């Protein structure tokens, strides 16, 4: 018989069933009956919560997938009871007209720039980034100074001079 229960006259009286995994134990018919399960939740995703009858709550470290709250890391996992960031997020959009970075709150940031670029047109010079895209520069002057040739420009190959 558990502590505190001596007869049915004690029904409803508080007692202890000597099990750390139950709370609010009460007497019923001279026997201490377990109450509600002990709440063993430390609100930490990086621990596995359990209860042992002799010692009570146990919070064992685990290696679960988690979120460290940093938008610039991927593959976060639990280590030593805490969430640890994985690898760095690759913030590369392949656009020379943006400066690529990462903000811990919002993630990848692609800020438009005004860098020099090439529009892959051999008939322009001084191409420059505008509003996140490469804009053509000024037209190439293909005049070879010879009045006996016809001068032109082909976007893939550049200036050409053909005899009349």
mmCIF file of C-alpha atoms in Angstrom, residues 5-162:
data_model
loop_
_atom_site.group_PDB
_atom_site.id
_atom_site.type_symbol
_atom_site.label_atom_id
_atom_site.label_comp_id
_atom_site.label_asym_id
_atom_site.label_seq_id
_atom_site.Cartn_x
_atom_site.Cartn_y
_atom_site.Cartn_z
ATOM 1 C CA UNK A 5 -3.968 5.618 2.130
ATOM 2 C CA UNK A 6 -5.141 3.739 5.221
ATOM 3 C CA UNK A 7 -8.777 2.977 4.494
ATOM 4 C CA UNK A 8 -11.583 3.773 2.125
ATOM 5 C CA UNK A 9 -12.342 6.739 4.374
ATOM 6 C CA UNK A 10 -9.362 8.504 2.814
ATOM 7 C CA UNK A 11 -10.817 8.353 -0.738
ATOM 8 C CA UNK A 12 -9.801 11.493 -2.656
ATOM 9 C CA UNK A 13 -6.977 12.340 -0.253
ATOM 10 C CA UNK A 14 -3.589 13.239 -1.762
ATOM 11 C CA UNK A 15 -0.949 10.519 -1.683
ATOM 12 C CA UNK A 16 2.209 9.430 -3.478
ATOM 13 C CA UNK A 17 2.376 6.302 -5.618
ATOM 14 C CA UNK A 18 6.216 6.624 -5.625
ATOM 15 C CA UNK A 19 6.198 7.040 -9.414
ATOM 16 C CA UNK A 20 7.842 10.301 -10.533
ATOM 17 C CA UNK A 21 5.942 10.064 -13.814
ATOM 18 C CA UNK A 22 2.527 10.805 -12.279
ATOM 19 C CA UNK A 23 1.184 13.851 -10.460
ATOM 20 C CA UNK A 24 -1.819 14.562 -8.249
ATOM 21 C CA UNK A 25 -2.063 10.947 -6.981
ATOM 22 C CA UNK A 26 -5.139 10.257 -4.836
ATOM 23 C CA UNK A 27 -6.467 7.534 -2.553
ATOM 24 C CA UNK A 28 -9.235 5.265 -3.781
ATOM 25 C CA UNK A 29 -10.428 2.262 -1.819
ATOM 26 C CA UNK A 30 -7.359 2.370 0.396
ATOM 27 C CA UNK A 31 -4.951 2.336 -2.596
ATOM 28 C CA UNK A 32 -2.929 5.278 -3.931
ATOM 29 C CA UNK A 33 -3.947 5.699 -7.557
ATOM 30 C CA UNK A 34 -1.700 7.482 -10.069
ATOM 31 C CA UNK A 35 -2.866 10.872 -11.243
ATOM 32 C CA UNK A 36 -2.106 12.667 -14.482
ATOM 33 C CA UNK A 37 1.153 11.932 -16.320
ATOM 34 C CA UNK A 38 4.011 14.247 -15.442
ATOM 35 C CA UNK A 39 4.474 16.832 -18.198
ATOM 36 C CA UNK A 40 8.009 16.325 -19.450
ATOM 37 C CA UNK A 41 8.283 18.940 -22.206
ATOM 38 C CA UNK A 42 11.214 21.341 -22.106
ATOM 39 C CA UNK A 43 10.071 22.988 -25.391
ATOM 40 C CA UNK A 44 13.442 22.154 -26.947
ATOM 41 C CA UNK A 45 13.274 20.380 -30.318
ATOM 42 C CA UNK A 46 16.860 19.238 -29.766
ATOM 43 C CA UNK A 47 16.010 16.996 -26.821
ATOM 44 C CA UNK A 48 13.938 13.827 -26.688
ATOM 45 C CA UNK A 49 11.693 14.136 -23.649
ATOM 46 C CA UNK A 50 10.764 11.103 -21.546
ATOM 47 C CA UNK A 51 10.079 10.099 -17.972
ATOM 48 C CA UNK A 52 11.495 7.363 -15.754
ATOM 49 C CA UNK A 53 9.455 6.278 -12.713
ATOM 50 C CA UNK A 54 12.374 6.614 -10.271
ATOM 51 C CA UNK A 55 13.948 9.924 -11.350
ATOM 52 C CA UNK A 56 11.271 11.734 -13.357
ATOM 53 C CA UNK A 57 11.765 13.772 -16.512
ATOM 54 C CA UNK A 58 14.727 13.047 -18.774
ATOM 55 C CA UNK A 59 15.744 15.361 -21.621
ATOM 56 C CA UNK A 60 18.222 13.511 -23.851
ATOM 57 C CA UNK A 61 20.051 15.387 -26.596
ATOM 58 C CA UNK A 62 19.143 14.281 -30.121
ATOM 59 C CA UNK A 63 20.324 14.910 -33.688
ATOM 60 C CA UNK A 64 16.959 15.902 -35.183
ATOM 61 C CA UNK A 65 16.522 18.280 -38.095
ATOM 62 C CA UNK A 66 15.804 21.782 -36.777
ATOM 63 C CA UNK A 67 15.735 25.440 -37.762
ATOM 64 C CA UNK A 68 18.415 27.670 -36.240
ATOM 65 C CA UNK A 69 16.489 30.820 -37.231
ATOM 66 C CA UNK A 70 19.203 31.936 -39.671
ATOM 67 C CA UNK A 71 17.828 32.088 -43.221
ATOM 68 C CA UNK A 72 21.417 31.879 -44.536
ATOM 69 C CA UNK A 73 22.041 28.311 -43.361
ATOM 70 C CA UNK A 74 20.704 25.016 -44.685
ATOM 71 C CA UNK A 75 20.646 21.494 -43.296
ATOM 72 C CA UNK A 76 20.390 22.628 -39.662
ATOM 73 C CA UNK A 77 20.595 19.795 -37.114
ATOM 74 C CA UNK A 78 20.609 19.420 -33.350
ATOM 75 C CA UNK A 79 23.987 19.064 -31.632
ATOM 76 C CA UNK A 80 24.520 18.994 -27.880
ATOM 77 C CA UNK A 81 20.925 20.017 -27.152
ATOM 78 C CA UNK A 82 20.983 23.090 -29.406
ATOM 79 C CA UNK A 83 20.193 23.732 -33.047
ATOM 80 C CA UNK A 84 23.322 24.187 -35.118
ATOM 81 C CA UNK A 85 23.403 25.809 -38.551
ATOM 82 C CA UNK A 86 24.403 23.627 -41.457
ATOM 83 C CA UNK A 87 26.028 24.828 -44.645
ATOM 84 C CA UNK A 88 25.785 28.352 -45.990
ATOM 85 C CA UNK A 89 22.923 29.074 -48.366
ATOM 86 C CA UNK A 90 24.231 29.570 -51.926
ATOM 87 C CA UNK A 91 22.916 32.966 -52.971
ATOM 88 C CA UNK A 92 24.192 33.100 -56.541
ATOM 89 C CA UNK A 93 21.701 34.125 -59.208
ATOM 90 C CA UNK A 94 24.299 34.123 -62.014
ATOM 91 C CA UNK A 95 23.455 37.727 -62.909
ATOM 92 C CA UNK A 96 26.464 40.072 -63.141
ATOM 93 C CA UNK A 97 24.028 42.978 -62.699
ATOM 94 C CA UNK A 98 23.192 42.042 -59.090
ATOM 95 C CA UNK A 99 25.321 41.942 -55.969
ATOM 96 C CA UNK A 100 24.469 38.644 -54.241
ATOM 97 C CA UNK A 101 24.368 38.380 -50.448
ATOM 98 C CA UNK A 102 22.353 36.770 -47.665
ATOM 99 C CA UNK A 103 20.339 38.388 -44.876
ATOM 100 C CA UNK A 104 19.925 36.222 -41.765
ATOM 101 C CA UNK A 105 16.262 37.210 -41.496
ATOM 102 C CA UNK A 106 15.035 37.235 -45.104
ATOM 103 C CA UNK A 107 17.518 34.995 -46.946
ATOM 104 C CA UNK A 108 19.076 35.677 -50.341
ATOM 105 C CA UNK A 109 19.320 39.298 -51.459
ATOM 106 C CA UNK A 110 20.066 40.268 -55.062
ATOM 107 C CA UNK A 111 20.746 44.023 -55.102
ATOM 108 C CA UNK A 112 20.796 45.676 -58.517
ATOM 109 C CA UNK A 113 24.090 47.339 -59.422
ATOM 110 C CA UNK A 114 25.566 49.527 -62.175
ATOM 111 C CA UNK A 115 28.606 47.381 -62.979
ATOM 112 C CA UNK A 116 30.189 47.097 -66.403
ATOM 113 C CA UNK A 117 28.862 44.109 -68.342
ATOM 114 C CA UNK A 118 28.651 42.713 -71.837
ATOM 115 C CA UNK A 119 25.409 42.401 -73.760
ATOM 116 C CA UNK A 120 27.120 39.901 -76.110
ATOM 117 C CA UNK A 121 26.686 42.298 -79.020
ATOM 118 C CA UNK A 122 29.985 43.110 -80.736
ATOM 119 C CA UNK A 123 28.412 46.281 -82.154
ATOM 120 C CA UNK A 124 28.242 48.075 -78.768
ATOM 121 C CA UNK A 125 30.883 49.362 -76.328
ATOM 122 C CA UNK A 126 30.597 50.404 -72.704
ATOM 123 C CA UNK A 127 27.673 48.162 -71.799
ATOM 124 C CA UNK A 128 26.471 48.778 -68.240
ATOM 125 C CA UNK A 129 24.009 47.235 -65.796
ATOM 126 C CA UNK A 130 20.726 49.101 -65.453
ATOM 127 C CA UNK A 131 17.819 47.947 -63.288
ATOM 128 C CA UNK A 132 19.283 44.445 -62.891
ATOM 129 C CA UNK A 133 19.971 43.810 -66.596
ATOM 130 C CA UNK A 134 22.847 44.511 -68.976
ATOM 131 C CA UNK A 135 22.041 47.512 -71.176
ATOM 132 C CA UNK A 136 23.862 48.157 -74.466
ATOM 133 C CA UNK A 137 26.402 50.925 -74.543
ATOM 134 C CA UNK A 138 27.180 53.152 -77.504
ATOM 135 C CA UNK A 139 27.344 51.860 -81.058
ATOM 136 C CA UNK A 140 30.772 50.808 -82.320
ATOM 137 C CA UNK A 141 32.157 53.062 -85.071
ATOM 138 C CA UNK A 142 32.987 50.710 -87.939
ATOM 139 C CA UNK A 143 34.095 53.420 -90.408
ATOM 140 C CA UNK A 144 37.490 52.307 -91.694
ATOM 141 C CA UNK A 145 37.994 55.672 -93.429
ATOM 142 C CA UNK A 146 38.059 54.080 -96.886
ATOM 143 C CA UNK A 147 35.350 55.478 -99.197
ATOM 144 C CA UNK A 148 35.706 52.390 -101.405
ATOM 145 C CA UNK A 149 34.318 49.983 -98.780
ATOM 146 C CA UNK A 150 30.918 49.456 -97.255
ATOM 147 C CA UNK A 151 31.263 49.292 -93.494
ATOM 148 C CA UNK A 152 28.815 47.354 -91.318
ATOM 149 C CA UNK A 153 28.596 45.620 -87.968
ATOM 150 C CA UNK A 154 27.357 42.132 -87.213
ATOM 151 C CA UNK A 155 26.295 41.563 -83.562
ATOM 152 C CA UNK A 156 28.175 38.254 -83.317
ATOM 153 C CA UNK A 157 31.371 39.127 -85.201
ATOM 154 C CA UNK A 158 31.665 42.922 -85.095
ATOM 155 C CA UNK A 159 32.810 45.347 -87.814
ATOM 156 C CA UNK A 160 33.086 44.333 -91.464
ATOM 157 C CA UNK A 161 34.329 46.278 -94.445
ATOM 158 C CA UNK A 162 33.437 45.054 -97.942
#
